[in-house]
Amino acid sequence: MANILKRSLKFRAFVIFMLVSVISVSLLGAIAYYAGKNILQKTINDGYVGKSQTTEISISQFMDASKREFALVAGDHFIRETAEKIIKKDPDSPRLLKELISYMKGFISANPDATEYFIVDMSGKIIASTEEKQIGLDKSSDEYFVKGQKEIHIKDVYKSGTTGHIGFVISGPLLCMESNKDVLGVFGIRFDMAGINEITTDRTGMGNTGET
């Protein structure tokens, strides 16, 4: 009887030990699972935050480069001088217009993100454009003309009612060569979305599902 009781106590102790072991292993496994899950989620979130910040910086750099391009072309001596003669109805305006358009097309060929360079006189009429069918259109109420008379302005992304293209416009004052203060009109550059789309769809460092 004593031996049976002794074996029974040993068996119970063994069972209790096994139960404690299983519970401990399960508990540790659960802790490890949730800890690992949280670390993975944090890594993914950090990856998205880092990617978002990189994209924001890249877009800012792209816009800065676009504004520098605008300043370079809008300040070009030949463009300002020739535009002034055309605006002031120079007798040789037809020839000057052809030369001006050809000259601006030379700039646009070196800028793959730009789709049109144009000049608007103070009445709001387009007097020169690399898209020649735009010449003569009235843009007196357009945001890029109204605000571009006073400062460099970026008209946010929109679909053009005349071209049907989606993009944005950088515009600003076209200044008289002699005074460098009197405003002759507004110079504008129309950009498509190719450059920005390339930045926002860049998946460098991201997995097939967008995860790091």
PDB file of C-alpha atoms in Angstrom:
ATOM      1  CA  MET A   1       0.000   0.000   0.000  1.00  0.00           C
ATOM      2  CA  ALA A   2       2.864   2.321   0.914  1.00  0.00           C
ATOM      3  CA  ASN A   3       4.555   1.627  -2.415  1.00  0.00           C
ATOM      4  CA  ILE A   4       1.363   2.369  -4.358  1.00  0.00           C
ATOM      5  CA  LEU A   5       0.897   5.621  -2.469  1.00  0.00           C
ATOM      6  CA  LYS A   6       4.513   6.534  -3.064  1.00  0.00           C
ATOM      7  CA  ARG A   7       4.196   5.844  -6.815  1.00  0.00           C
ATOM      8  CA  SER A   8       0.973   7.873  -6.906  1.00  0.00           C
ATOM      9  CA  LEU A   9       2.651  10.878  -5.311  1.00  0.00           C
ATOM     10  CA  LYS A  10       5.539  10.638  -7.769  1.00  0.00           C
ATOM     11  CA  PHE A  11       3.108  10.480 -10.683  1.00  0.00           C
ATOM     12  CA  ARG A  12       1.213  13.515  -9.403  1.00  0.00           C
ATOM     13  CA  ALA A  13       4.460  15.425  -8.966  1.00  0.00           C
ATOM     14  CA  PHE A  14       5.466  14.478 -12.516  1.00  0.00           C
ATOM     15  CA  VAL A  15       2.119  15.626 -13.914  1.00  0.00           C
ATOM     16  CA  ILE A  16       2.326  18.929 -12.019  1.00  0.00           C
ATOM     17  CA  PHE A  17       5.889  19.442 -13.278  1.00  0.00           C
ATOM     18  CA  MET A  18       4.811  18.783 -16.863  1.00  0.00           C
ATOM     19  CA  LEU A  19       1.849  21.149 -16.557  1.00  0.00           C
ATOM     20  CA  VAL A  20       4.058  23.912 -15.176  1.00  0.00           C
ATOM     21  CA  SER A  21       6.601  23.301 -17.950  1.00  0.00           C
ATOM     22  CA  VAL A  22       3.959  23.413 -20.698  1.00  0.00           C
ATOM     23  CA  ILE A  23       2.395  26.567 -19.267  1.00  0.00           C
ATOM     24  CA  SER A  24       5.824  28.235 -18.966  1.00  0.00           C
ATOM     25  CA  VAL A  25       6.806  27.323 -22.529  1.00  0.00           C
ATOM     26  CA  SER A  26       3.433  28.506 -23.877  1.00  0.00           C
ATOM     27  CA  LEU A  27       3.696  31.749 -21.939  1.00  0.00           C
ATOM     28  CA  LEU A  28       7.223  32.396 -23.146  1.00  0.00           C
ATOM     29  CA  GLY A  29       6.141  31.542 -26.694  1.00  0.00           C
ATOM     30  CA  ALA A  30       3.256  33.995 -26.523  1.00  0.00           C
ATOM     31  CA  ILE A  31       5.508  36.725 -25.124  1.00  0.00           C
ATOM     32  CA  ALA A  32       8.083  36.078 -27.860  1.00  0.00           C
ATOM     33  CA  TYR A  33       5.371  36.111 -30.558  1.00  0.00           C
ATOM     34  CA  TYR A  34       3.856  39.418 -29.497  1.00  0.00           C
ATOM     35  CA  ALA A  35       7.258  40.985 -28.918  1.00  0.00           C
ATOM     36  CA  GLY A  36       8.399  39.862 -32.370  1.00  0.00           C
ATOM     37  CA  LYS A  37       5.160  41.065 -33.947  1.00  0.00           C
ATOM     38  CA  ASN A  38       5.547  44.506 -32.363  1.00  0.00           C
ATOM     39  CA  ILE A  39       9.169  44.765 -33.485  1.00  0.00           C
ATOM     40  CA  LEU A  40       8.196  43.763 -37.045  1.00  0.00           C
ATOM     41  CA  GLN A  41       5.323  46.257 -37.107  1.00  0.00           C
ATOM     42  CA  LYS A  42       7.606  49.019 -35.819  1.00  0.00           C
ATOM     43  CA  THR A  43      10.179  48.159 -38.489  1.00  0.00           C
ATOM     44  CA  ILE A  44       7.515  48.349 -41.210  1.00  0.00           C
ATOM     45  CA  ASN A  45       6.133  51.630 -39.832  1.00  0.00           C
ATOM     46  CA  ASP A  46       9.629  53.121 -39.573  1.00  0.00           C
ATOM     47  CA  GLY A  47      10.218  52.057 -43.176  1.00  0.00           C
ATOM     48  CA  TYR A  48       7.080  53.828 -44.357  1.00  0.00           C
ATOM     49  CA  VAL A  49       7.949  56.973 -42.373  1.00  0.00           C
ATOM     50  CA  GLY A  50      11.481  56.962 -43.782  1.00  0.00           C
ATOM     51  CA  LYS A  51      10.178  56.451 -47.324  1.00  0.00           C
ATOM     52  CA  SER A  52       7.623  59.243 -46.870  1.00  0.00           C
ATOM     53  CA  GLN A  53      10.292  61.650 -45.640  1.00  0.00           C
ATOM     54  CA  THR A  54      12.614  60.732 -48.524  1.00  0.00           C
ATOM     55  CA  THR A  55       9.800  61.293 -51.047  1.00  0.00           C
ATOM     56  CA  GLU A  56       8.960  64.665 -49.513  1.00  0.00           C
ATOM     57  CA  ILE A  57      12.598  65.778 -49.732  1.00  0.00           C
ATOM     58  CA  SER A  58      12.868  64.571 -53.353  1.00  0.00           C
ATOM     59  CA  ILE A  59       9.718  66.456 -54.392  1.00  0.00           C
ATOM     60  CA  SER A  60      11.017  69.603 -52.668  1.00  0.00           C
ATOM     61  CA  GLN A  61      14.322  69.281 -54.550  1.00  0.00           C
ATOM     62  CA  PHE A  62      12.444  68.749 -57.824  1.00  0.00           C
ATOM     63  CA  MET A  63      10.380  71.898 -57.270  1.00  0.00           C
ATOM     64  CA  ASP A  64      13.491  73.908 -56.360  1.00  0.00           C
ATOM     65  CA  ALA A  65      15.147  72.747 -59.605  1.00  0.00           C
ATOM     66  CA  SER A  66      12.006  73.729 -61.552  1.00  0.00           C
ATOM     67  CA  LYS A  67      12.043  77.215 -60.014  1.00  0.00           C
ATOM     68  CA  ARG A  68      15.728  77.618 -60.885  1.00  0.00           C
ATOM     69  CA  GLU A  69      14.907  76.640 -64.474  1.00  0.00           C
ATOM     70  CA  PHE A  70      12.168  79.251 -64.503  1.00  0.00           C
ATOM     71  CA  ALA A  71      14.479  81.985 -63.164  1.00  0.00           C
ATOM     72  CA  LEU A  72      17.121  81.101 -65.767  1.00  0.00           C
ATOM     73  CA  VAL A  73      14.759  81.278 -68.754  1.00  0.00           C
ATOM     74  CA  ALA A  74      12.612  84.212 -67.555  1.00  0.00           C
ATOM     75  CA  GLY A  75      15.784  86.228 -67.000  1.00  0.00           C
ATOM     76  CA  ASP A  76      17.310  85.413 -70.390  1.00  0.00           C
ATOM     77  CA  HIS A  77      18.301  88.603 -72.233  1.00  0.00           C
ATOM     78  CA  PHE A  78      17.220  87.466 -75.699  1.00  0.00           C
ATOM     79  CA  ILE A  79      13.775  86.372 -74.476  1.00  0.00           C
ATOM     80  CA  ARG A  80      13.160  89.619 -72.594  1.00  0.00           C
ATOM     81  CA  GLU A  81      14.495  91.847 -75.359  1.00  0.00           C
ATOM     82  CA  THR A  82      12.600  90.083 -78.157  1.00  0.00           C
ATOM     83  CA  ALA A  83       9.367  89.819 -76.159  1.00  0.00           C
ATOM     84  CA  GLU A  84       9.510  93.538 -75.437  1.00  0.00           C
ATOM     85  CA  LYS A  85       9.821  94.360 -79.146  1.00  0.00           C
ATOM     86  CA  ILE A  86       6.860  92.102 -79.968  1.00  0.00           C
ATOM     87  CA  ILE A  87       4.731  93.569 -77.160  1.00  0.00           C
ATOM     88  CA  LYS A  88       5.566  97.091 -78.369  1.00  0.00           C
ATOM     89  CA  LYS A  89       4.455  96.169 -81.900  1.00  0.00           C
ATOM     90  CA  ASP A  90       7.839  96.265 -83.608  1.00  0.00           C
ATOM     91  CA  PRO A  91       7.370  96.289 -87.418  1.00  0.00           C
ATOM     92  CA  ASP A  92       9.504  93.153 -87.599  1.00  0.00           C
ATOM     93  CA  SER A  93       7.364  91.306 -85.009  1.00  0.00           C
ATOM     94  CA  PRO A  94       6.407  88.293 -87.234  1.00  0.00           C
ATOM     95  CA  ARG A  95      10.066  87.411 -87.782  1.00  0.00           C
ATOM     96  CA  LEU A  96      10.961  88.138 -84.162  1.00  0.00           C
ATOM     97  CA  LEU A  97       8.141  85.874 -82.960  1.00  0.00           C
ATOM     98  CA  LYS A  98       9.436  82.959 -85.019  1.00  0.00           C
ATOM     99  CA  GLU A  99      12.930  83.482 -83.656  1.00  0.00           C
ATOM    100  CA  LEU A 100      11.618  83.729 -80.096  1.00  0.00           C
ATOM    101  CA  ILE A 101       9.594  80.522 -80.384  1.00  0.00           C
ATOM    102  CA  SER A 102      12.555  78.680 -81.913  1.00  0.00           C
ATOM    103  CA  TYR A 103      14.805  79.972 -79.136  1.00  0.00           C
ATOM    104  CA  MET A 104      12.411  78.869 -76.366  1.00  0.00           C
ATOM    105  CA  LYS A 105      12.051  75.441 -77.988  1.00  0.00           C
ATOM    106  CA  GLY A 106      15.808  75.082 -77.585  1.00  0.00           C
ATOM    107  CA  PHE A 107      15.365  75.475 -73.828  1.00  0.00           C
ATOM    108  CA  ILE A 108      12.391  73.126 -73.659  1.00  0.00           C
ATOM    109  CA  SER A 109      14.244  70.362 -75.508  1.00  0.00           C
ATOM    110  CA  ALA A 110      16.773  70.322 -72.676  1.00  0.00           C
ATOM    111  CA  ASN A 111      14.070  70.127 -69.985  1.00  0.00           C
ATOM    112  CA  PRO A 112      12.125  66.843 -70.310  1.00  0.00           C
ATOM    113  CA  ASP A 113       9.681  67.795 -67.539  1.00  0.00           C
ATOM    114  CA  ALA A 114       8.520  71.011 -69.257  1.00  0.00           C
ATOM    115  CA  THR A 115       5.796  70.851 -71.911  1.00  0.00           C
ATOM    116  CA  GLU A 116       5.352  74.531 -72.776  1.00  0.00           C
ATOM    117  CA  TYR A 117       7.086  77.902 -72.412  1.00  0.00           C
ATOM    118  CA  PHE A 118       4.850  80.897 -72.971  1.00  0.00           C
ATOM    119  CA  ILE A 119       4.617  84.681 -72.571  1.00  0.00           C
ATOM    120  CA  VAL A 120       1.466  86.612 -71.689  1.00  0.00           C
ATOM    121  CA  ASP A 121       1.261  90.376 -72.223  1.00  0.00           C
ATOM    122  CA  MET A 122      -0.273  92.720 -69.643  1.00  0.00           C
ATOM    123  CA  SER A 123      -3.710  92.424 -71.242  1.00  0.00           C
ATOM    124  CA  GLY A 124      -3.658  88.690 -70.510  1.00  0.00           C
ATOM    125  CA  LYS A 125      -3.149  87.517 -74.090  1.00  0.00           C
ATOM    126  CA  ILE A 126      -0.584  84.849 -74.939  1.00  0.00           C
ATOM    127  CA  ILE A 127       1.788  86.516 -77.404  1.00  0.00           C
ATOM    128  CA  ALA A 128       4.373  83.727 -77.705  1.00  0.00           C
ATOM    129  CA  SER A 129       4.373  80.017 -76.929  1.00  0.00           C
ATOM    130  CA  THR A 130       6.249  76.855 -77.825  1.00  0.00           C
ATOM    131  CA  GLU A 131       2.733  75.445 -78.359  1.00  0.00           C
ATOM    132  CA  GLU A 132       1.881  77.840 -81.177  1.00  0.00           C
ATOM    133  CA  LYS A 133      -1.855  77.056 -81.179  1.00  0.00           C
ATOM    134  CA  GLN A 134      -2.017  78.732 -77.754  1.00  0.00           C
ATOM    135  CA  ILE A 135      -0.960  82.131 -79.158  1.00  0.00           C
ATOM    136  CA  GLY A 136      -3.758  84.668 -78.977  1.00  0.00           C
ATOM    137  CA  LEU A 137      -5.693  82.962 -76.149  1.00  0.00           C
ATOM    138  CA  ASP A 138      -7.013  85.192 -73.374  1.00  0.00           C
ATOM    139  CA  LYS A 139      -5.594  84.181 -69.967  1.00  0.00           C
ATOM    140  CA  SER A 140      -6.416  87.417 -68.145  1.00  0.00           C
ATOM    141  CA  SER A 141      -8.418  85.614 -65.453  1.00  0.00           C
ATOM    142  CA  ASP A 142      -6.081  82.677 -65.045  1.00  0.00           C
ATOM    143  CA  GLU A 143      -4.387  82.276 -61.674  1.00  0.00           C
ATOM    144  CA  TYR A 144      -0.912  81.980 -63.167  1.00  0.00           C
ATOM    145  CA  PHE A 145      -1.379  85.335 -64.940  1.00  0.00           C
ATOM    146  CA  VAL A 146      -3.020  87.254 -62.088  1.00  0.00           C
ATOM    147  CA  LYS A 147      -0.527  86.153 -59.428  1.00  0.00           C
ATOM    148  CA  GLY A 148       2.440  85.847 -61.781  1.00  0.00           C
ATOM    149  CA  GLN A 149       2.452  89.615 -62.410  1.00  0.00           C
ATOM    150  CA  LYS A 150       3.679  90.228 -58.869  1.00  0.00           C
ATOM    151  CA  GLU A 151       5.891  87.281 -57.951  1.00  0.00           C
ATOM    152  CA  ILE A 152       7.009  83.807 -58.878  1.00  0.00           C
ATOM    153  CA  HIS A 153       3.917  81.686 -58.430  1.00  0.00           C
ATOM    154  CA  ILE A 154       3.262  77.948 -58.646  1.00  0.00           C
ATOM    155  CA  LYS A 155      -0.212  77.047 -59.835  1.00  0.00           C
ATOM    156  CA  ASP A 156      -1.046  73.717 -58.227  1.00  0.00           C
ATOM    157  CA  VAL A 157      -1.654  70.551 -60.227  1.00  0.00           C
ATOM    158  CA  TYR A 158      -4.705  70.855 -62.473  1.00  0.00           C
ATOM    159  CA  LYS A 159      -6.088  69.704 -65.814  1.00  0.00           C
ATOM    160  CA  SER A 160      -5.725  72.402 -68.455  1.00  0.00           C
ATOM    161  CA  GLY A 161      -8.953  73.310 -70.186  1.00  0.00           C
ATOM    162  CA  THR A 162      -7.084  74.209 -73.373  1.00  0.00           C
ATOM    163  CA  THR A 163      -4.483  71.432 -73.636  1.00  0.00           C
ATOM    164  CA  GLY A 164      -6.260  68.698 -71.648  1.00  0.00           C
ATOM    165  CA  HIS A 165      -2.956  67.878 -69.937  1.00  0.00           C
ATOM    166  CA  ILE A 166      -2.529  67.410 -66.187  1.00  0.00           C
ATOM    167  CA  GLY A 167       0.356  69.332 -64.649  1.00  0.00           C
ATOM    168  CA  PHE A 168       1.357  72.555 -62.939  1.00  0.00           C
ATOM    169  CA  VAL A 169       2.597  75.991 -64.026  1.00  0.00           C
ATOM    170  CA  ILE A 170       5.365  78.185 -62.645  1.00  0.00           C
ATOM    171  CA  SER A 171       4.907  81.822 -63.633  1.00  0.00           C
ATOM    172  CA  GLY A 172       6.339  85.201 -62.763  1.00  0.00           C
ATOM    173  CA  PRO A 173       6.989  88.744 -63.996  1.00  0.00           C
ATOM    174  CA  LEU A 174       8.806  89.279 -67.293  1.00  0.00           C
ATOM    175  CA  LEU A 175      10.811  92.436 -66.684  1.00  0.00           C
ATOM    176  CA  CYS A 176      11.840  95.191 -69.077  1.00  0.00           C
ATOM    177  CA  MET A 177      15.508  94.975 -70.049  1.00  0.00           C
ATOM    178  CA  GLU A 178      16.184  98.699 -69.623  1.00  0.00           C
ATOM    179  CA  SER A 179      14.673  99.340 -66.198  1.00  0.00           C
ATOM    180  CA  ASN A 180      14.730  95.759 -64.915  1.00  0.00           C
ATOM    181  CA  LYS A 181      11.673  96.810 -62.855  1.00  0.00           C
ATOM    182  CA  ASP A 182       8.843  97.549 -65.281  1.00  0.00           C
ATOM    183  CA  VAL A 183       6.709  94.458 -65.922  1.00  0.00           C
ATOM    184  CA  LEU A 184       6.232  93.625 -69.611  1.00  0.00           C
ATOM    185  CA  GLY A 185       4.017  90.638 -68.956  1.00  0.00           C
ATOM    186  CA  VAL A 186       4.108  87.178 -67.419  1.00  0.00           C
ATOM    187  CA  PHE A 187       6.448  84.354 -68.342  1.00  0.00           C
ATOM    188  CA  GLY A 188       5.265  80.809 -67.677  1.00  0.00           C
ATOM    189  CA  ILE A 189       6.518  77.246 -67.837  1.00  0.00           C
ATOM    190  CA  ARG A 190       4.045  74.374 -67.923  1.00  0.00           C
ATOM    191  CA  PHE A 191       5.248  71.076 -66.446  1.00  0.00           C
ATOM    192  CA  ASP A 192       3.722  67.617 -66.772  1.00  0.00           C
ATOM    193  CA  MET A 193       3.608  65.103 -63.914  1.00  0.00           C
ATOM    194  CA  ALA A 194       6.310  62.728 -65.183  1.00  0.00           C
ATOM    195  CA  GLY A 195       9.020  63.980 -62.819  1.00  0.00           C
ATOM    196  CA  ILE A 196       6.823  63.921 -59.712  1.00  0.00           C
ATOM    197  CA  ASN A 197       5.276  60.567 -60.654  1.00  0.00           C
ATOM    198  CA  GLU A 198       8.741  59.074 -60.981  1.00  0.00           C
ATOM    199  CA  ILE A 199       9.561  60.236 -57.457  1.00  0.00           C
ATOM    200  CA  THR A 200       6.311  59.081 -55.838  1.00  0.00           C
ATOM    201  CA  THR A 201       6.354  55.640 -57.491  1.00  0.00           C
ATOM    202  CA  ASP A 202      10.008  54.917 -56.711  1.00  0.00           C
ATOM    203  CA  ARG A 203       9.936  51.635 -54.732  1.00  0.00           C
ATOM    204  CA  THR A 204      13.643  51.563 -53.843  1.00  0.00           C
ATOM    205  CA  GLY A 205      14.000  49.758 -50.518  1.00  0.00           C
ATOM    206  CA  MET A 206      10.404  48.492 -50.586  1.00  0.00           C
ATOM    207  CA  GLY A 207       9.197  44.921 -51.083  1.00  0.00           C
ATOM    208  CA  ASN A 208       6.615  43.645 -53.558  1.00  0.00           C
ATOM    209  CA  THR A 209       3.782  44.626 -51.204  1.00  0.00           C
ATOM    210  CA  GLY A 210       5.340  47.952 -50.291  1.00  0.00           C
ATOM    211  CA  GLU A 211       6.911  46.563 -47.117  1.00  0.00           C
ATOM    212  CA  THR A 212      10.550  47.016 -46.152  1.00  0.00           C
TER     213      THR A 212
END
